[in-house]
Structure formats: structure tokens, C-alpha cells
GROMACS .gro file of N, CA and C in nm:
model
  390
    1MET      N    1  18.145   3.987  -9.100
    1MET     CA    2  18.031   4.070  -9.072
    1MET      C    3  18.004   4.167  -9.188
    2ALA      N    4  18.110   4.225  -9.244
    2ALA     CA    5  18.094   4.318  -9.355
    2ALA      C    6  18.029   4.248  -9.474
    3ASP      N    7  18.065   4.120  -9.494
    3ASP     CA    8  18.007   4.046  -9.605
    3ASP      C    9  17.858   4.025  -9.583
    4LEU      N   10  17.815   3.999  -9.458
    4LEU     CA   11  17.674   3.983  -9.429
    4LEU      C   12  17.598   4.113  -9.455
    5MET      N   13  17.656   4.226  -9.418
    5MET     CA   14  17.593   4.355  -9.442
    5MET      C   15  17.580   4.378  -9.592
    6GLY      N   16  17.682   4.344  -9.666
    6GLY     CA   17  17.677   4.360  -9.811
    6GLY      C   18  17.569   4.272  -9.871
    7THR      N   19  17.556   4.149  -9.824
    7THR     CA   20  17.454   4.057  -9.872
    7THR      C   21  17.315   4.111  -9.839
    8LYS      N   22  17.298   4.160  -9.718
    8LYS     CA   23  17.168   4.214  -9.675
    8LYS      C   24  17.131   4.336  -9.760
    9ASP      N   25  17.227   4.426  -9.782
    9ASP     CA   26  17.202   4.544  -9.866
    9ASP      C   27  17.164   4.501 -10.007
   10TYR      N   28  17.233   4.401 -10.058
   10TYR     CA   29  17.206   4.348 -10.191
   10TYR      C   30  17.064   4.293 -10.199
   11GLU      N   31  17.024   4.214 -10.099
   11GLU     CA   32  16.889   4.157 -10.096
   11GLU      C   33  16.783   4.265 -10.083
   12ASN      N   34  16.809   4.364  -9.997
   12ASN     CA   35  16.713   4.475  -9.983
   12ASN      C   36  16.698   4.551 -10.114
   13GLY      N   37  16.809   4.572 -10.182
   13GLY     CA   38  16.806   4.640 -10.311
   13GLY      C   39  16.725   4.563 -10.413
   14LEU      N   40  16.746   4.432 -10.418
   14LEU     CA   41  16.669   4.349 -10.512
   14LEU      C   42  16.521   4.350 -10.479
   15ASN      N   43  16.487   4.340 -10.350
   15ASN     CA   44  16.346   4.344 -10.309
   15ASN      C   45  16.281   4.476 -10.348
   16PHE      N   46  16.353   4.584 -10.328
   16PHE     CA   47  16.303   4.716 -10.363
   16PHE      C   48  16.280   4.726 -10.514
   17LEU      N   49  16.376   4.679 -10.591
   17LEU     CA   50  16.361   4.681 -10.737
   17LEU      C   51  16.244   4.595 -10.783
   18GLU      N   52  16.226   4.482 -10.718
   18GLU     CA   53  16.114   4.394 -10.754
   18GLU      C   54  15.980   4.463 -10.728
   19GLU      N   55  15.970   4.531 -10.614
   19GLU     CA   56  15.847   4.603 -10.583
   19GLU      C   57  15.821   4.713 -10.685
   20LEU      N   58  15.928   4.785 -10.722
   20LEU     CA   59  15.912   4.892 -10.820
   20LEU      C   60  15.863   4.839 -10.954
   21THR      N   61  15.916   4.727 -10.997
   21THR     CA   62  15.876   4.675 -11.128
   21THR      C   63  15.738   4.610 -11.125
   22GLU      N   64  15.703   4.546 -11.014
   22GLU     CA   65  15.572   4.483 -11.004
   22GLU      C   66  15.460   4.587 -10.996
   23ASN      N   67  15.489   4.701 -10.936
   23ASN     CA   68  15.387   4.804 -10.914
   23ASN      C   69  15.419   4.932 -10.992
   24GLY      N   70  15.486   4.917 -11.105
   24GLY     CA   71  15.532   5.033 -11.181
   24GLY      C   72  15.423   5.130 -11.220
   25HIS      N   73  15.312   5.081 -11.272
   25HIS     CA   74  15.205   5.171 -11.317
   25HIS      C   75  15.149   5.251 -11.199
   26ARG      N   76  15.119   5.184 -11.090
   26ARG     CA   77  15.065   5.251 -10.971
   26ARG      C   78  15.164   5.355 -10.918
   27ILE      N   79  15.290   5.318 -10.913
   27ILE     CA   80  15.394   5.408 -10.862
   27ILE      C   81  15.407   5.530 -10.953
   28GLN      N   82  15.405   5.509 -11.084
   28GLN     CA   83  15.414   5.621 -11.178
   28GLN      C   84  15.297   5.717 -11.161
   29GLU      N   85  15.178   5.663 -11.143
   29GLU     CA   86  15.060   5.747 -11.122
   29GLU      C   87  15.073   5.828 -10.992
   30GLN      N   88  15.123   5.765 -10.887
   30GLN     CA   89  15.143   5.836 -10.760
   30GLN      C   90  15.247   5.946 -10.774
   31VAL      N   91  15.355   5.917 -10.842
   31VAL     CA   92  15.462   6.016 -10.861
   31VAL      C   93  15.410   6.134 -10.941
   32LEU      N   94  15.335   6.108 -11.048
   32LEU     CA   95  15.279   6.217 -11.128
   32LEU      C   96  15.184   6.301 -11.042
   33GLU      N   97  15.102   6.236 -10.964
   33GLU     CA   98  15.009   6.309 -10.877
   33GLU      C   99  15.086   6.399 -10.779
   34GLU      N  100  15.192   6.347 -10.719
   34GLU     CA  101  15.273   6.427 -10.626
   34GLU      C  102  15.339   6.544 -10.697
   35ILE      N  103  15.391   6.521 -10.816
   35ILE     CA  104  15.455   6.628 -10.892
   35ILE      C  105  15.354   6.738 -10.925
   36LEU      N  106  15.235   6.698 -10.968
   36LEU     CA  107  15.133   6.796 -11.003
   36LEU      C  108  15.085   6.874 -10.881
   37LEU      N  109  15.064   6.806 -10.769
   37LEU     CA  110  15.021   6.874 -10.647
   37LEU      C  111  15.122   6.981 -10.606
   38ARG      N  112  15.249   6.948 -10.621
   38ARG     CA  113  15.355   7.040 -10.578
   38ARG      C  114  15.382   7.150 -10.681
   39ASN      N  115  15.367   7.120 -10.809
   39ASN     CA  116  15.416   7.211 -10.913
   39ASN      C  117  15.311   7.270 -11.006
   40ALA      N  118  15.183   7.241 -10.986
   40ALA     CA  119  15.079   7.292 -11.077
   40ALA      C  120  15.077   7.444 -11.083
   41GLY      N  121  15.123   7.511 -10.979
   41GLY     CA  122  15.122   7.656 -10.976
   41GLY      C  123  15.247   7.721 -11.032
   42THR      N  124  15.338   7.643 -11.086
   42THR     CA  125  15.459   7.702 -11.143
   42THR      C  126  15.423   7.778 -11.271
   43GLU      N  127  15.508   7.869 -11.307
   43GLU     CA  128  15.484   7.949 -11.428
   43GLU      C  129  15.466   7.859 -11.550
   44TYR      N  130  15.552   7.760 -11.564
   44TYR     CA  131  15.546   7.673 -11.681
   44TYR      C  132  15.415   7.595 -11.687
   45LEU      N  133  15.380   7.524 -11.579
   45LEU     CA  134  15.260   7.439 -11.583
   45LEU      C  135  15.131   7.519 -11.580
   46THR      N  136  15.132   7.638 -11.523
   46THR     CA  137  15.011   7.720 -11.520
   46THR      C  138  14.962   7.751 -11.661
   47ARG      N  139  15.055   7.762 -11.754
   47ARG     CA  140  15.017   7.787 -11.895
   47ARG      C  141  14.925   7.678 -11.950
   48PHE      N  142  14.943   7.556 -11.901
   48PHE     CA  143  14.868   7.443 -11.953
   48PHE      C  144  14.756   7.395 -11.861
   49LEU      N  145  14.778   7.408 -11.730
   49LEU     CA  146  14.685   7.350 -11.633
   49LEU      C  147  14.602   7.452 -11.557
   50HIS      N  148  14.641   7.579 -11.564
   50HIS     CA  149  14.569   7.687 -11.495
   50HIS      C  150  14.552   7.656 -11.346
   51GLY      N  151  14.657   7.598 -11.285
   51GLY     CA  152  14.657   7.569 -11.142
   51GLY      C  153  14.590   7.438 -11.103
   52GLN      N  154  14.533   7.367 -11.199
   52GLN     CA  155  14.466   7.240 -11.168
   52GLN      C  156  14.569   7.128 -11.156
   53THR      N  157  14.530   7.020 -11.091
   53THR     CA  158  14.622   6.908 -11.070
   53THR      C  159  14.572   6.777 -11.130
   54ASP      N  160  14.475   6.785 -11.218
   54ASP     CA  161  14.416   6.666 -11.278
   54ASP      C  162  14.516   6.599 -11.372
   55LYS      N  163  14.540   6.470 -11.350
   55LYS     CA  164  14.638   6.396 -11.431
   55LYS      C  165  14.596   6.385 -11.577
   56GLN      N  166  14.468   6.369 -11.603
   56GLN     CA  167  14.422   6.358 -11.742
   56GLN      C  168  14.438   6.491 -11.815
   57LEU      N  169  14.414   6.601 -11.746
   57LEU     CA  170  14.436   6.733 -11.803
   57LEU      C  171  14.583   6.751 -11.838
   58PHE      N  172  14.670   6.706 -11.747
   58PHE     CA  173  14.814   6.711 -11.772
   58PHE      C  174  14.849   6.632 -11.898
   59LYS      N  175  14.802   6.509 -11.903
   59LYS     CA  176  14.835   6.421 -12.016
   59LYS      C  177  14.783   6.476 -12.148
   60ALA      N  178  14.669   6.545 -12.145
   60ALA     CA  179  14.609   6.598 -12.268
   60ALA      C  180  14.671   6.732 -12.311
   61ASN      N  181  14.717   6.813 -12.214
   61ASN     CA  182  14.755   6.951 -12.247
   61ASN      C  183  14.903   6.984 -12.242
   62VAL      N  184  14.980   6.909 -12.166
   62VAL     CA  185  15.122   6.943 -12.152
   62VAL      C  186  15.200   6.867 -12.259
   63PRO      N  187  15.264   6.941 -12.349
   63PRO     CA  188  15.333   6.874 -12.461
   63PRO      C  189  15.464   6.810 -12.418
   64ILE      N  190  15.507   6.714 -12.495
   64ILE     CA  191  15.641   6.659 -12.480
   64ILE      C  192  15.736   6.760 -12.541
   65VAL      N  193  15.841   6.795 -12.468
   65VAL     CA  194  15.931   6.900 -12.513
   65VAL      C  195  16.075   6.852 -12.513
   66THR      N  196  16.158   6.929 -12.578
   66THR     CA  197  16.302   6.905 -12.577
   66THR      C  198  16.367   7.000 -12.478
   67TYR      N  199  16.492   6.979 -12.452
   67TYR     CA  200  16.567   7.070 -12.365
   67TYR      C  201  16.562   7.212 -12.421
   68GLU      N  202  16.576   7.225 -12.551
   68GLU     CA  203  16.575   7.358 -12.613
   68GLU      C  204  16.445   7.432 -12.588
   69ASP      N  205  16.333   7.359 -12.577
   69ASP     CA  206  16.203   7.421 -12.550
   69ASP      C  207  16.198   7.485 -12.410
   70ILE      N  208  16.265   7.423 -12.314
   70ILE     CA  209  16.260   7.478 -12.177
   70ILE      C  210  16.387   7.553 -12.138
   71LYS      N  211  16.482   7.559 -12.228
   71LYS     CA  212  16.608   7.628 -12.200
   71LYS      C  213  16.588   7.773 -12.156
   72PRO      N  214  16.497   7.849 -12.218
   72PRO     CA  215  16.478   7.987 -12.169
   72PRO      C  216  16.438   7.994 -12.022
   73TYR      N  217  16.358   7.898 -11.977
   73TYR     CA  218  16.319   7.893 -11.835
   73TYR      C  219  16.441   7.860 -11.747
   74ILE      N  220  16.518   7.763 -11.792
   74ILE     CA  221  16.638   7.723 -11.716
   74ILE      C  222  16.737   7.838 -11.711
   75ASP      N  223  16.753   7.909 -11.821
   75ASP     CA  224  16.844   8.024 -11.822
   75ASP      C  225  16.799   8.130 -11.723
   76ARG      N  226  16.671   8.156 -11.714
   76ARG     CA  227  16.621   8.254 -11.617
   76ARG      C  228  16.655   8.212 -11.474
   77ILE      N  229  16.637   8.085 -11.445
   77ILE     CA  230  16.669   8.035 -11.311
   77ILE      C  231  16.819   8.048 -11.286
   78ALA      N  232  16.900   8.007 -11.385
   78ALA     CA  233  17.046   8.013 -11.372
   78ALA      C  234  17.094   8.158 -11.355
   79ASN      N  235  17.019   8.253 -11.410
   79ASN     CA  236  17.055   8.394 -11.399
   79ASN      C  237  17.002   8.459 -11.272
   80GLY      N  238  16.945   8.378 -11.181
   80GLY     CA  239  16.911   8.429 -11.050
   80GLY      C  240  16.764   8.452 -11.019
   81GLU      N  241  16.674   8.431 -11.115
   81GLU     CA  242  16.533   8.447 -11.082
   81GLU      C  243  16.494   8.340 -10.981
   82THR      N  244  16.424   8.379 -10.878
   82THR     CA  245  16.393   8.285 -10.769
   82THR      C  246  16.247   8.244 -10.765
   83SER      N  247  16.164   8.292 -10.857
   83SER     CA  248  16.024   8.253 -10.855
   83SER      C  249  16.011   8.106 -10.895
   84ASN      N  250  15.890   8.054 -10.879
   84ASN     CA  251  15.869   7.913 -10.915
   84ASN      C  252  15.841   7.901 -11.064
   85ILE      N  253  15.946   7.908 -11.140
   85ILE     CA  254  15.937   7.908 -11.286
   85ILE      C  255  15.906   7.767 -11.339
   86LEU      N  256  15.991   7.672 -11.306
   86LEU     CA  257  15.970   7.533 -11.349
   86LEU      C  258  15.933   7.442 -11.233
   87LEU      N  259  15.984   7.473 -11.116
   87LEU     CA  260  15.964   7.390 -10.998
   87LEU      C  261  15.922   7.475 -10.879
   88ALA      N  262  15.835   7.421 -10.795
   88ALA     CA  263  15.794   7.494 -10.676
   88ALA      C  264  15.905   7.490 -10.570
   89ASP      N  265  15.980   7.382 -10.565
   89ASP     CA  266  16.088   7.369 -10.467
   89ASP      C  267  16.207   7.452 -10.511
   90PRO      N  268  16.282   7.506 -10.415
   90PRO     CA  269  16.399   7.586 -10.452
   90PRO      C  270  16.505   7.502 -10.523
   91ILE      N  271  16.569   7.563 -10.621
   91ILE     CA  272  16.679   7.498 -10.692
   91ILE      C  273  16.802   7.510 -10.603
   92SER      N  274  16.860   7.397 -10.566
   92SER     CA  275  16.976   7.399 -10.476
   92SER      C  276  17.107   7.402 -10.553
   93GLU      N  277  17.105   7.352 -10.677
   93GLU     CA  278  17.226   7.352 -10.757
   93GLU      C  279  17.191   7.316 -10.901
   94PHE      N  280  17.285   7.334 -10.989
   94PHE     CA  281  17.273   7.289 -11.127
   94PHE      C  282  17.381   7.185 -11.150
   95ILE      N  283  17.347   7.081 -11.224
   95ILE     CA  284  17.449   6.988 -11.269
   95ILE      C  285  17.457   7.003 -11.421
   96GLN      N  286  17.571   6.969 -11.475
   96GLN     CA  287  17.589   6.975 -11.620
   96GLN      C  288  17.582   6.835 -11.678
   97SER      N  289  17.509   6.823 -11.788
   97SER     CA  290  17.507   6.694 -11.857
   97SER      C  291  17.643   6.674 -11.924
   98SER      N  292  17.663   6.554 -11.972
   98SER     CA  293  17.790   6.524 -12.039
   98SER      C  294  17.798   6.588 -12.177
   99GLY      N  295  17.683   6.628 -12.230
   99GLY     CA  296  17.682   6.690 -12.362
   99GLY      C  297  17.689   6.592 -12.476
  100THR      N  298  17.673   6.463 -12.448
  100THR     CA  299  17.689   6.364 -12.554
  100THR      C  300  17.572   6.358 -12.651
  101SER      N  301  17.451   6.400 -12.609
  101SER     CA  302  17.336   6.388 -12.699
  101SER      C  303  17.331   6.498 -12.803
  102GLY      N  304  17.380   6.618 -12.770
  102GLY     CA  305  17.375   6.725 -12.866
  102GLY      C  306  17.506   6.797 -12.882
  103GLY      N  307  17.608   6.745 -12.819
  103GLY     CA  308  17.739   6.806 -12.830
  103GLY      C  309  17.769   6.909 -12.724
  104GLN      N  310  17.668   6.984 -12.679
  104GLN     CA  311  17.687   7.087 -12.579
  104GLN      C  312  17.631   7.039 -12.445
  105PRO      N  313  17.704   7.064 -12.336
  105PRO     CA  314  17.650   7.029 -12.204
  105PRO      C  315  17.523   7.109 -12.176
  106LYS      N  316  17.433   7.050 -12.100
  106LYS     CA  317  17.308   7.115 -12.064
  106LYS      C  318  17.306   7.136 -11.912
  107LEU      N  319  17.247   7.247 -11.869
  107LEU     CA  320  17.230   7.273 -11.727
  107LEU      C  321  17.102   7.205 -11.681
  108ILE      N  322  17.113   7.125 -11.576
  108ILE     CA  323  16.998   7.055 -11.520
  108ILE      C  324  16.974   7.109 -11.379
  109PRO      N  325  16.859   7.177 -11.357
  109PRO     CA  326  16.833   7.228 -11.222
  109PRO      C  327  16.803   7.113 -11.127
  110MET      N  328  16.858   7.121 -11.007
  110MET     CA  329  16.839   7.016 -10.906
  110MET      C  330  16.782   7.077 -10.779
  111THR      N  331  16.690   7.005 -10.718
  111THR     CA  332  16.641   7.041 -10.585
  111THR      C  333  16.704   6.945 -10.485
  112ALA      N  334  16.687   6.972 -10.358
  112ALA     CA  335  16.740   6.882 -10.255
  112ALA      C  336  16.678   6.743 -10.270
  113GLU      N  337  16.549   6.737 -10.304
  113GLU     CA  338  16.482   6.609 -10.323
  113GLU      C  339  16.540   6.533 -10.442
  114ASN      N  340  16.568   6.605 -10.552
  114ASN     CA  341  16.631   6.540 -10.669
  114ASN      C  342  16.762   6.475 -10.630
  115PHE      N  343  16.840   6.546 -10.549
  115PHE     CA  344  16.970   6.495 -10.508
  115PHE      C  345  16.952   6.366 -10.427
  116GLU      N  346  16.854   6.363 -10.336
  116GLU     CA  347  16.828   6.243 -10.257
  116GLU      C  348  16.788   6.126 -10.347
  117LYS      N  349  16.704   6.152 -10.446
  117LYS     CA  350  16.661   6.046 -10.537
  117LYS      C  351  16.778   5.996 -10.620
  118LYS      N  352  16.866   6.086 -10.661
  118LYS     CA  353  16.984   6.046 -10.738
  118LYS      C  354  17.071   5.953 -10.654
  119THR      N  355  17.084   5.985 -10.526
  119THR     CA  356  17.162   5.902 -10.436
  119THR      C  357  17.100   5.763 -10.425
  120LEU      N  358  16.966   5.756 -10.414
  120LEU     CA  359  16.897   5.628 -10.408
  120LEU      C  360  16.920   5.548 -10.536
  121GLU      N  361  16.913   5.613 -10.650
  121GLU     CA  362  16.938   5.545 -10.777
  121GLU      C  363  17.076   5.481 -10.779
  122LEU      N  364  17.173   5.555 -10.729
  122LEU     CA  365  17.310   5.502 -10.729
  122LEU      C  366  17.323   5.380 -10.638
  123THR      N  367  17.246   5.377 -10.528
  123THR     CA  368  17.253   5.260 -10.439
  123THR      C  369  17.186   5.138 -10.504
  124LEU      N  370  17.098   5.160 -10.601
  124LEU     CA  371  17.032   5.049 -10.667
  124LEU      C  372  17.113   4.990 -10.783
  125VAL      N  373  17.213   5.062 -10.825
  125VAL     CA  374  17.296   5.016 -10.936
  125VAL      C  375  17.369   4.887 -10.898
  126ASP      N  376  17.421   4.879 -10.777
  126ASP     CA  377  17.500   4.762 -10.736
  126ASP      C  378  17.421   4.632 -10.746
  127PRO      N  379  17.297   4.624 -10.690
  127PRO     CA  380  17.223   4.498 -10.704
  127PRO      C  381  17.195   4.461 -10.849
  128VAL      N  382  17.172   4.559 -10.934
  128VAL     CA  383  17.143   4.531 -11.075
  128VAL      C  384  17.268   4.477 -11.143
  129VAL      N  385  17.382   4.538 -11.115
  129VAL     CA  386  17.507   4.496 -11.177
  129VAL      C  387  17.545   4.356 -11.131
  130LYS      N  388  17.525   4.328 -11.002
  130LYS     CA  389  17.560   4.196 -10.950
  130LYS      C  390  17.464   4.091 -11.001
   0.00000   0.00000   0.00000
């Protein structure tokens, strides 16, 4: 019975991955729209979007940045500021990167939703590896 459950989980994982890859562009657009709807009023995005949620405005005005560019914002959050600096959702924890890209570990703010998505990602690793 356990083997059947494992096979079913494996098949569900593969089906889910197939849907994600077949509909990648649409899914990315939906995710961006959800992120903008939730976070357009944050201190960081307000600088570029002035509270608007238009995806084209985002793509035209919000620059690609490095960790060092947003580190001052992350430091403020880590030091206890509770306003919506980078994210509208409350930061539930910080995780540390391995530090392999620049030598120093980086603080990554996490929300409860981020944690759930990370858990989902980990469940998808098994079908890919198999």
C-alpha cells in the first residue's frame, strides 16, 4: 500500500510539473499580478509604482537589483521595523543563505506563504529526481 501511495504522489507531482511548464507564461503573469496587488503599497515599490499595480509599469520602472541594493531595507526589517517596507505580509522569520555566491551569508525575509511555497518546492524535487 505504501508503494502505491508513493507511486500516486510521484504521478501527481509529475502532472503538476507538466502543467507548470506547459502554462509557464500564464502562471508567471498571474503570480506577478498577485504580487503587485498585495505589495504595490510597500515602501520599496511605492518609489517606482506610486501605488499602481500595472504589470507594464512594473516592468518598465522597477530595476533589477542585487542583494546589496535591498540590504538596507532588509536590515531595517531585521532590526525590528514592522511597517510594510518590502512586503505587505508580516515577516515570520529570516533564513540565512549559504553564503556561497558572495562569501557572506545573506538574510532572506520569509513570510508564512513563502514557507508554504518552499515546502511545495521540496515535495516536487522527488518526482524530478526520479
